[in-house]
Amino acid sequence: QKEVEQDPGPLSVPEGAIVSLNCTYSNSAFQYFMWYRQYSRKGPELLMYTYSSGNKEDGRFTAQVDKSSKYISLFIRDSQPSDSATYLCAMSETTDSWGKFQFGAGTQVVVTP
Amino acid sequence: KAGVTQTPRYLIKTRGQQVTLSCSPISGHRSVSWYQQTPGQGLQFLFEYFSETQRNKGNFPGRFSGRQFSNSRSEMNVSTLELGDSALYLCASSSRDSALEQFFGPGTRLTVL
């Protein structure tokens, strides 16, 4: 079983809908949780990261962490066709965890006009 | 500020050959990490360099090697290519002593025939 599980999708939603993405994990030592967006033929782009439990909002994006359930979520409000991409979650125990990041497989999101 | 650049963008090689990929980090960034991305395994960490020294290494065979130059540019080499080495190779740079805020390049798509 992988340390981080993420449904690969694809997840198809109409424009304007809320996109809900999530990852589950097994390592309770993870403290930092990140979400990346990857467009086709591009590298991943960091959207946001959170520390420990709680919510963080950045524009149309909201990240939630529930450490008790080992579950993290990313919500995209008022989705646009330009949000069509693959979204990857990543987790680490510390800020110097090069090599110890665990990435999810990524969820492909398609926002239809 | 220019982003992370990787060359070449696409590469086709045959089994047994070797390949060198290049990465130029964002100006001022001293940490460079390399990742392999495949549909089956997702993003997997290869190694990380900081000030010309390899600080961290992933679980890849010795056929995968890298180096970093004094200007922070980095190269990655794969010798004796195997079919399973076909992947997107991503380079990421970071300005701080933190693995959390990494900026990825567009990647080099390597196909091994």
PDB file of C-alpha atoms in Angstrom:
ATOM      1  CA  GLN A   1       0.000   0.000   0.000  1.00  0.00           C
ATOM      2  CA  LYS A   2       1.317   3.432  -0.941  1.00  0.00           C
ATOM      3  CA  GLU A   3       1.919   6.020   1.767  1.00  0.00           C
ATOM      4  CA  VAL A   4      -0.237   8.534  -0.096  1.00  0.00           C
ATOM      5  CA  GLU A   5      -3.370   7.584  -1.975  1.00  0.00           C
ATOM      6  CA  GLN A   6      -5.006   9.842  -4.528  1.00  0.00           C
ATOM      7  CA  ASP A   7      -7.778   8.978  -6.938  1.00  0.00           C
ATOM      8  CA  PRO A   8      -6.411   9.411 -10.475  1.00  0.00           C
ATOM      9  CA  GLY A   9      -9.753  10.487 -11.921  1.00  0.00           C
ATOM     10  CA  PRO A  10     -10.507  11.891 -14.396  1.00  0.00           C
ATOM     11  CA  LEU A  11     -12.848  14.202 -12.543  1.00  0.00           C
ATOM     12  CA  SER A  12     -15.114  16.080 -14.927  1.00  0.00           C
ATOM     13  CA  VAL A  13     -17.091  19.113 -13.738  1.00  0.00           C
ATOM     14  CA  PRO A  14     -19.018  21.903 -15.491  1.00  0.00           C
ATOM     15  CA  GLU A  15     -17.621  25.410 -15.446  1.00  0.00           C
ATOM     16  CA  GLY A  16     -18.525  27.241 -12.262  1.00  0.00           C
ATOM     17  CA  ALA A  17     -18.822  24.120 -10.126  1.00  0.00           C
ATOM     18  CA  ILE A  18     -16.751  23.384  -7.047  1.00  0.00           C
ATOM     19  CA  VAL A  19     -13.931  20.930  -7.600  1.00  0.00           C
ATOM     20  CA  SER A  20     -13.212  18.712  -4.623  1.00  0.00           C
ATOM     21  CA  LEU A  21      -9.938  16.794  -4.490  1.00  0.00           C
ATOM     22  CA  ASN A  22      -8.520  14.695  -1.706  1.00  0.00           C
ATOM     23  CA  CYS A  23      -5.661  12.516  -0.586  1.00  0.00           C
ATOM     24  CA  THR A  24      -5.324  10.048   2.242  1.00  0.00           C
ATOM     25  CA  TYR A  25      -2.084   9.062   3.886  1.00  0.00           C
ATOM     26  CA  SER A  26      -0.765   6.584   6.378  1.00  0.00           C
ATOM     27  CA  ASN A  27       2.304   8.290   7.906  1.00  0.00           C
ATOM     28  CA  SER A  28       1.216  10.227  10.981  1.00  0.00           C
ATOM     29  CA  ALA A  29       4.578  12.039  11.023  1.00  0.00           C
ATOM     30  CA  PHE A  30       3.659  14.145   7.995  1.00  0.00           C
ATOM     31  CA  GLN A  31       3.417  17.783   9.048  1.00  0.00           C
ATOM     32  CA  TYR A  32       3.519  19.696   5.763  1.00  0.00           C
ATOM     33  CA  PHE A  33       0.967  19.231   3.048  1.00  0.00           C
ATOM     34  CA  MET A  34       1.239  20.636  -0.447  1.00  0.00           C
ATOM     35  CA  TRP A  35      -0.876  20.846  -3.548  1.00  0.00           C
ATOM     36  CA  TYR A  36       0.598  21.142  -7.023  1.00  0.00           C
ATOM     37  CA  ARG A  37      -1.060  21.777 -10.365  1.00  0.00           C
ATOM     38  CA  GLN A  38       0.429  20.266 -13.491  1.00  0.00           C
ATOM     39  CA  TYR A  39      -0.687  21.242 -16.960  1.00  0.00           C
ATOM     40  CA  SER A  40      -0.055  18.931 -19.869  1.00  0.00           C
ATOM     41  CA  ARG A  41       3.585  19.042 -21.014  1.00  0.00           C
ATOM     42  CA  LYS A  42       4.547  21.253 -18.066  1.00  0.00           C
ATOM     43  CA  GLY A  43       6.184  20.720 -14.695  1.00  0.00           C
ATOM     44  CA  PRO A  44       4.187  20.821 -11.444  1.00  0.00           C
ATOM     45  CA  GLU A  45       3.452  24.249 -10.012  1.00  0.00           C
ATOM     46  CA  LEU A  46       3.073  24.729  -6.276  1.00  0.00           C
ATOM     47  CA  LEU A  47      -0.418  26.044  -5.462  1.00  0.00           C
ATOM     48  CA  MET A  48      -0.190  26.171  -1.704  1.00  0.00           C
ATOM     49  CA  TYR A  49       1.075  24.398   1.347  1.00  0.00           C
ATOM     50  CA  THR A  50      -0.230  24.065   4.863  1.00  0.00           C
ATOM     51  CA  TYR A  51       1.335  23.112   8.140  1.00  0.00           C
ATOM     52  CA  SER A  52      -0.389  20.657  10.439  1.00  0.00           C
ATOM     53  CA  SER A  53      -4.174  20.708  10.647  1.00  0.00           C
ATOM     54  CA  GLY A  54      -6.567  23.424   9.601  1.00  0.00           C
ATOM     55  CA  ASN A  55      -7.659  25.381   6.576  1.00  0.00           C
ATOM     56  CA  LYS A  56      -5.835  27.733   4.258  1.00  0.00           C
ATOM     57  CA  GLU A  57      -7.445  29.861   1.603  1.00  0.00           C
ATOM     58  CA  ASP A  58      -5.866  31.523  -1.422  1.00  0.00           C
ATOM     59  CA  GLY A  59      -8.274  33.095  -3.853  1.00  0.00           C
ATOM     60  CA  ARG A  60     -10.502  30.395  -5.281  1.00  0.00           C
ATOM     61  CA  PHE A  61      -8.448  27.635  -3.654  1.00  0.00           C
ATOM     62  CA  THR A  62      -8.969  26.227  -0.159  1.00  0.00           C
ATOM     63  CA  ALA A  63      -6.806  23.528   1.365  1.00  0.00           C
ATOM     64  CA  GLN A  64      -7.945  21.534   4.369  1.00  0.00           C
ATOM     65  CA  VAL A  65      -5.981  19.135   6.538  1.00  0.00           C
ATOM     66  CA  ASP A  66      -7.505  16.682   8.979  1.00  0.00           C
ATOM     67  CA  LYS A  67      -4.614  14.953  10.666  1.00  0.00           C
ATOM     68  CA  SER A  68      -6.853  12.873  12.903  1.00  0.00           C
ATOM     69  CA  SER A  69      -8.335  11.241   9.805  1.00  0.00           C
ATOM     70  CA  LYS A  70      -5.095  11.461   7.779  1.00  0.00           C
ATOM     71  CA  TYR A  71      -7.032  13.189   5.035  1.00  0.00           C
ATOM     72  CA  ILE A  72      -6.349  16.345   3.063  1.00  0.00           C
ATOM     73  CA  SER A  73      -8.544  18.182   0.599  1.00  0.00           C
ATOM     74  CA  LEU A  74      -8.312  20.898  -2.007  1.00  0.00           C
ATOM     75  CA  PHE A  75     -11.393  22.800  -3.111  1.00  0.00           C
ATOM     76  CA  ILE A  76     -11.536  24.973  -6.203  1.00  0.00           C
ATOM     77  CA  ARG A  77     -14.466  27.379  -6.257  1.00  0.00           C
ATOM     78  CA  ASP A  78     -16.000  28.805  -9.421  1.00  0.00           C
ATOM     79  CA  SER A  79     -13.976  26.418 -11.563  1.00  0.00           C
ATOM     80  CA  GLN A  80     -12.803  27.594 -14.969  1.00  0.00           C
ATOM     81  CA  PRO A  81     -11.714  25.646 -18.064  1.00  0.00           C
ATOM     82  CA  SER A  82      -8.205  26.940 -17.316  1.00  0.00           C
ATOM     83  CA  ASP A  83      -8.294  24.846 -14.108  1.00  0.00           C
ATOM     84  CA  SER A  84      -8.212  21.701 -16.244  1.00  0.00           C
ATOM     85  CA  ALA A  85      -5.012  20.022 -15.164  1.00  0.00           C
ATOM     86  CA  THR A  86      -3.643  17.250 -13.002  1.00  0.00           C
ATOM     87  CA  TYR A  87      -3.513  18.066  -9.298  1.00  0.00           C
ATOM     88  CA  LEU A  88      -0.938  16.355  -7.122  1.00  0.00           C
ATOM     89  CA  CYS A  89      -0.792  16.287  -3.374  1.00  0.00           C
ATOM     90  CA  ALA A  90       2.534  15.959  -1.583  1.00  0.00           C
ATOM     91  CA  MET A  91       3.513  15.548   2.031  1.00  0.00           C
ATOM     92  CA  SER A  92       6.616  15.743   4.137  1.00  0.00           C
ATOM     93  CA  GLU A  93       7.692  15.445   7.751  1.00  0.00           C
ATOM     94  CA  THR A  94       9.979  18.457   7.819  1.00  0.00           C
ATOM     95  CA  THR A  95      10.959  21.429   5.710  1.00  0.00           C
ATOM     96  CA  ASP A  96      14.246  19.816   4.700  1.00  0.00           C
ATOM     97  CA  SER A  97      12.682  16.632   3.431  1.00  0.00           C
ATOM     98  CA  TRP A  98      14.267  16.450   0.025  1.00  0.00           C
ATOM     99  CA  GLY A  99      13.742  12.898  -1.078  1.00  0.00           C
ATOM    100  CA  LYS A 100      11.236  12.263   1.669  1.00  0.00           C
ATOM    101  CA  PHE A 101       8.347  14.015  -0.032  1.00  0.00           C
ATOM    102  CA  GLN A 102       5.602  11.595  -0.808  1.00  0.00           C
ATOM    103  CA  PHE A 103       3.559  12.540  -3.831  1.00  0.00           C
ATOM    104  CA  GLY A 104       0.126  11.312  -4.707  1.00  0.00           C
ATOM    105  CA  ALA A 105      -0.410   9.894  -8.172  1.00  0.00           C
ATOM    106  CA  GLY A 106      -2.352  12.993  -9.202  1.00  0.00           C
ATOM    107  CA  THR A 107      -5.998  13.576 -10.072  1.00  0.00           C
ATOM    108  CA  GLN A 108      -6.852  14.701 -13.584  1.00  0.00           C
ATOM    109  CA  VAL A 109      -9.488  17.434 -13.564  1.00  0.00           C
ATOM    110  CA  VAL A 110     -11.480  18.473 -16.624  1.00  0.00           C
ATOM    111  CA  VAL A 111     -13.641  21.590 -16.413  1.00  0.00           C
ATOM    112  CA  THR A 112     -16.080  21.729 -19.305  1.00  0.00           C
ATOM    113  CA  PRO A 113     -17.430  25.073 -20.598  1.00  0.00           C
TER     114      PRO A 113
ATOM    115  CA  LYS B   1      12.681  36.344 -13.549  1.00  0.00           C
ATOM    116  CA  ALA B   2      13.216  33.399 -15.860  1.00  0.00           C
ATOM    117  CA  GLY B   3      11.933  30.068 -14.656  1.00  0.00           C
ATOM    118  CA  VAL B   4      13.694  26.736 -14.465  1.00  0.00           C
ATOM    119  CA  THR B   5      14.814  25.611 -17.890  1.00  0.00           C
ATOM    120  CA  GLN B   6      15.572  22.091 -18.993  1.00  0.00           C
ATOM    121  CA  THR B   7      17.208  20.867 -22.157  1.00  0.00           C
ATOM    122  CA  PRO B   8      16.494  19.044 -24.269  1.00  0.00           C
ATOM    123  CA  ARG B   9      12.716  18.920 -23.997  1.00  0.00           C
ATOM    124  CA  TYR B  10      12.402  15.641 -25.870  1.00  0.00           C
ATOM    125  CA  LEU B  11      14.857  12.831 -26.364  1.00  0.00           C
ATOM    126  CA  ILE B  12      14.691   9.439 -28.025  1.00  0.00           C
ATOM    127  CA  LYS B  13      17.381   6.890 -27.256  1.00  0.00           C
ATOM    128  CA  THR B  14      17.849   3.166 -27.648  1.00  0.00           C
ATOM    129  CA  ARG B  15      18.557   0.596 -24.979  1.00  0.00           C
ATOM    130  CA  GLY B  16      22.143   0.532 -23.807  1.00  0.00           C
ATOM    131  CA  GLN B  17      22.872   4.132 -24.700  1.00  0.00           C
ATOM    132  CA  GLN B  18      23.532   6.860 -22.197  1.00  0.00           C
ATOM    133  CA  VAL B  19      21.939  10.274 -21.893  1.00  0.00           C
ATOM    134  CA  THR B  20      22.704  13.591 -20.224  1.00  0.00           C
ATOM    135  CA  LEU B  21      19.976  16.019 -19.263  1.00  0.00           C
ATOM    136  CA  SER B  22      20.555  19.614 -18.278  1.00  0.00           C
ATOM    137  CA  CYS B  23      18.829  21.944 -15.861  1.00  0.00           C
ATOM    138  CA  SER B  24      19.312  25.663 -15.260  1.00  0.00           C
ATOM    139  CA  PRO B  25      17.695  26.793 -11.996  1.00  0.00           C
ATOM    140  CA  ILE B  26      16.103  30.139 -11.326  1.00  0.00           C
ATOM    141  CA  SER B  27      18.772  32.773 -10.797  1.00  0.00           C
ATOM    142  CA  GLY B  28      19.868  32.785  -7.161  1.00  0.00           C
ATOM    143  CA  HIS B  29      18.559  29.306  -6.407  1.00  0.00           C
ATOM    144  CA  ARG B  30      21.250  27.008  -5.074  1.00  0.00           C
ATOM    145  CA  SER B  31      19.291  23.815  -4.535  1.00  0.00           C
ATOM    146  CA  VAL B  32      18.427  21.624  -7.511  1.00  0.00           C
ATOM    147  CA  SER B  33      16.442  18.408  -7.279  1.00  0.00           C
ATOM    148  CA  TRP B  34      15.696  15.812  -9.932  1.00  0.00           C
ATOM    149  CA  TYR B  35      12.567  13.686 -10.188  1.00  0.00           C
ATOM    150  CA  GLN B  36      11.326  10.934 -12.448  1.00  0.00           C
ATOM    151  CA  GLN B  37       7.639  10.993 -13.331  1.00  0.00           C
ATOM    152  CA  THR B  38       5.868   7.992 -14.839  1.00  0.00           C
ATOM    153  CA  PRO B  39       2.162   7.132 -15.076  1.00  0.00           C
ATOM    154  CA  GLY B  40       2.607   4.043 -12.932  1.00  0.00           C
ATOM    155  CA  GLN B  41       4.914   5.333 -10.191  1.00  0.00           C
ATOM    156  CA  GLY B  42       4.110   9.039 -10.170  1.00  0.00           C
ATOM    157  CA  LEU B  43       6.801  11.469  -9.040  1.00  0.00           C
ATOM    158  CA  GLN B  44       9.874   9.810  -7.593  1.00  0.00           C
ATOM    159  CA  PHE B  45      12.865  11.632  -6.158  1.00  0.00           C
ATOM    160  CA  LEU B  46      16.253  10.975  -7.739  1.00  0.00           C
ATOM    161  CA  PHE B  47      18.684  13.315  -5.958  1.00  0.00           C
ATOM    162  CA  GLU B  48      19.209  16.826  -4.696  1.00  0.00           C
ATOM    163  CA  TYR B  49      22.254  19.061  -5.017  1.00  0.00           C
ATOM    164  CA  PHE B  50      23.162  22.124  -3.034  1.00  0.00           C
ATOM    165  CA  SER B  51      26.327  24.138  -3.655  1.00  0.00           C
ATOM    166  CA  GLU B  52      27.782  21.412  -5.896  1.00  0.00           C
ATOM    167  CA  THR B  53      27.269  18.697  -3.265  1.00  0.00           C
ATOM    168  CA  GLN B  54      24.766  15.893  -3.391  1.00  0.00           C
ATOM    169  CA  ARG B  55      22.785  16.231  -0.164  1.00  0.00           C
ATOM    170  CA  ASN B  56      20.061  13.668  -0.682  1.00  0.00           C
ATOM    171  CA  LYS B  57      19.591  10.644  -2.868  1.00  0.00           C
ATOM    172  CA  GLY B  58      16.562   8.549  -3.743  1.00  0.00           C
ATOM    173  CA  ASN B  59      16.325   4.816  -4.319  1.00  0.00           C
ATOM    174  CA  PHE B  60      17.530   4.611  -7.877  1.00  0.00           C
ATOM    175  CA  PRO B  61      20.323   2.406  -9.225  1.00  0.00           C
ATOM    176  CA  GLY B  62      23.812   3.741  -9.749  1.00  0.00           C
ATOM    177  CA  ARG B  63      23.110   4.154 -13.463  1.00  0.00           C
ATOM    178  CA  PHE B  64      21.490   7.419 -12.474  1.00  0.00           C
ATOM    179  CA  SER B  65      23.968  10.092 -11.516  1.00  0.00           C
ATOM    180  CA  GLY B  66      24.142  13.826 -11.387  1.00  0.00           C
ATOM    181  CA  ARG B  67      26.299  16.803 -10.686  1.00  0.00           C
ATOM    182  CA  GLN B  68      26.010  20.482 -10.050  1.00  0.00           C
ATOM    183  CA  PHE B  69      28.286  23.227 -11.273  1.00  0.00           C
ATOM    184  CA  SER B  70      29.458  26.354  -9.492  1.00  0.00           C
ATOM    185  CA  ASN B  71      26.770  28.412 -11.250  1.00  0.00           C
ATOM    186  CA  SER B  72      24.130  26.020  -9.805  1.00  0.00           C
ATOM    187  CA  ARG B  73      23.341  24.516 -13.182  1.00  0.00           C
ATOM    188  CA  SER B  74      22.902  20.772 -12.911  1.00  0.00           C
ATOM    189  CA  GLU B  75      23.170  17.762 -15.141  1.00  0.00           C
ATOM    190  CA  MET B  76      21.774  14.315 -14.767  1.00  0.00           C
ATOM    191  CA  ASN B  77      23.177  11.270 -16.521  1.00  0.00           C
ATOM    192  CA  VAL B  78      21.641   7.884 -17.110  1.00  0.00           C
ATOM    193  CA  SER B  79      23.926   5.167 -18.400  1.00  0.00           C
ATOM    194  CA  THR B  80      23.015   1.864 -20.020  1.00  0.00           C
ATOM    195  CA  LEU B  81      19.451   2.923 -20.705  1.00  0.00           C
ATOM    196  CA  GLU B  82      16.614   0.475 -20.161  1.00  0.00           C
ATOM    197  CA  LEU B  83      13.095   0.551 -21.560  1.00  0.00           C
ATOM    198  CA  GLY B  84      11.793   1.305 -18.058  1.00  0.00           C
ATOM    199  CA  ASP B  85      13.758   4.545 -17.979  1.00  0.00           C
ATOM    200  CA  SER B  86      11.242   6.106 -20.345  1.00  0.00           C
ATOM    201  CA  ALA B  87       9.746   8.921 -18.317  1.00  0.00           C
ATOM    202  CA  LEU B  88       9.436  12.633 -17.812  1.00  0.00           C
ATOM    203  CA  TYR B  89      12.484  13.870 -15.921  1.00  0.00           C
ATOM    204  CA  LEU B  90      11.808  16.973 -13.906  1.00  0.00           C
ATOM    205  CA  CYS B  91      14.211  19.375 -12.333  1.00  0.00           C
ATOM    206  CA  ALA B  92      13.191  21.679  -9.485  1.00  0.00           C
ATOM    207  CA  SER B  93      15.054  24.540  -7.858  1.00  0.00           C
ATOM    208  CA  SER B  94      14.667  26.203  -4.503  1.00  0.00           C
ATOM    209  CA  SER B  95      16.012  29.463  -3.124  1.00  0.00           C
ATOM    210  CA  ARG B  96      15.720  28.687   0.542  1.00  0.00           C
ATOM    211  CA  ASP B  97      16.928  25.881   2.668  1.00  0.00           C
ATOM    212  CA  SER B  98      13.475  24.385   2.419  1.00  0.00           C
ATOM    213  CA  ALA B  99      12.139  21.620   0.277  1.00  0.00           C
ATOM    214  CA  LEU B 100       8.640  23.025   0.441  1.00  0.00           C
ATOM    215  CA  GLU B 101       8.918  25.806  -2.108  1.00  0.00           C
ATOM    216  CA  GLN B 102      10.344  24.175  -5.172  1.00  0.00           C
ATOM    217  CA  PHE B 103       9.905  25.494  -8.673  1.00  0.00           C
ATOM    218  CA  PHE B 104       9.759  22.864 -11.372  1.00  0.00           C
ATOM    219  CA  GLY B 105      10.994  23.057 -14.929  1.00  0.00           C
ATOM    220  CA  PRO B 106       8.952  21.752 -17.873  1.00  0.00           C
ATOM    221  CA  GLY B 107      10.818  18.453 -17.877  1.00  0.00           C
ATOM    222  CA  THR B 108      12.645  16.352 -20.438  1.00  0.00           C
ATOM    223  CA  ARG B 109      10.574  13.614 -22.010  1.00  0.00           C
ATOM    224  CA  LEU B 110      12.885  10.632 -22.502  1.00  0.00           C
ATOM    225  CA  THR B 111      11.778   7.723 -24.667  1.00  0.00           C
ATOM    226  CA  VAL B 112      13.911   4.596 -24.718  1.00  0.00           C
ATOM    227  CA  LEU B 113      13.333   2.255 -27.656  1.00  0.00           C
TER     228      LEU B 113
END
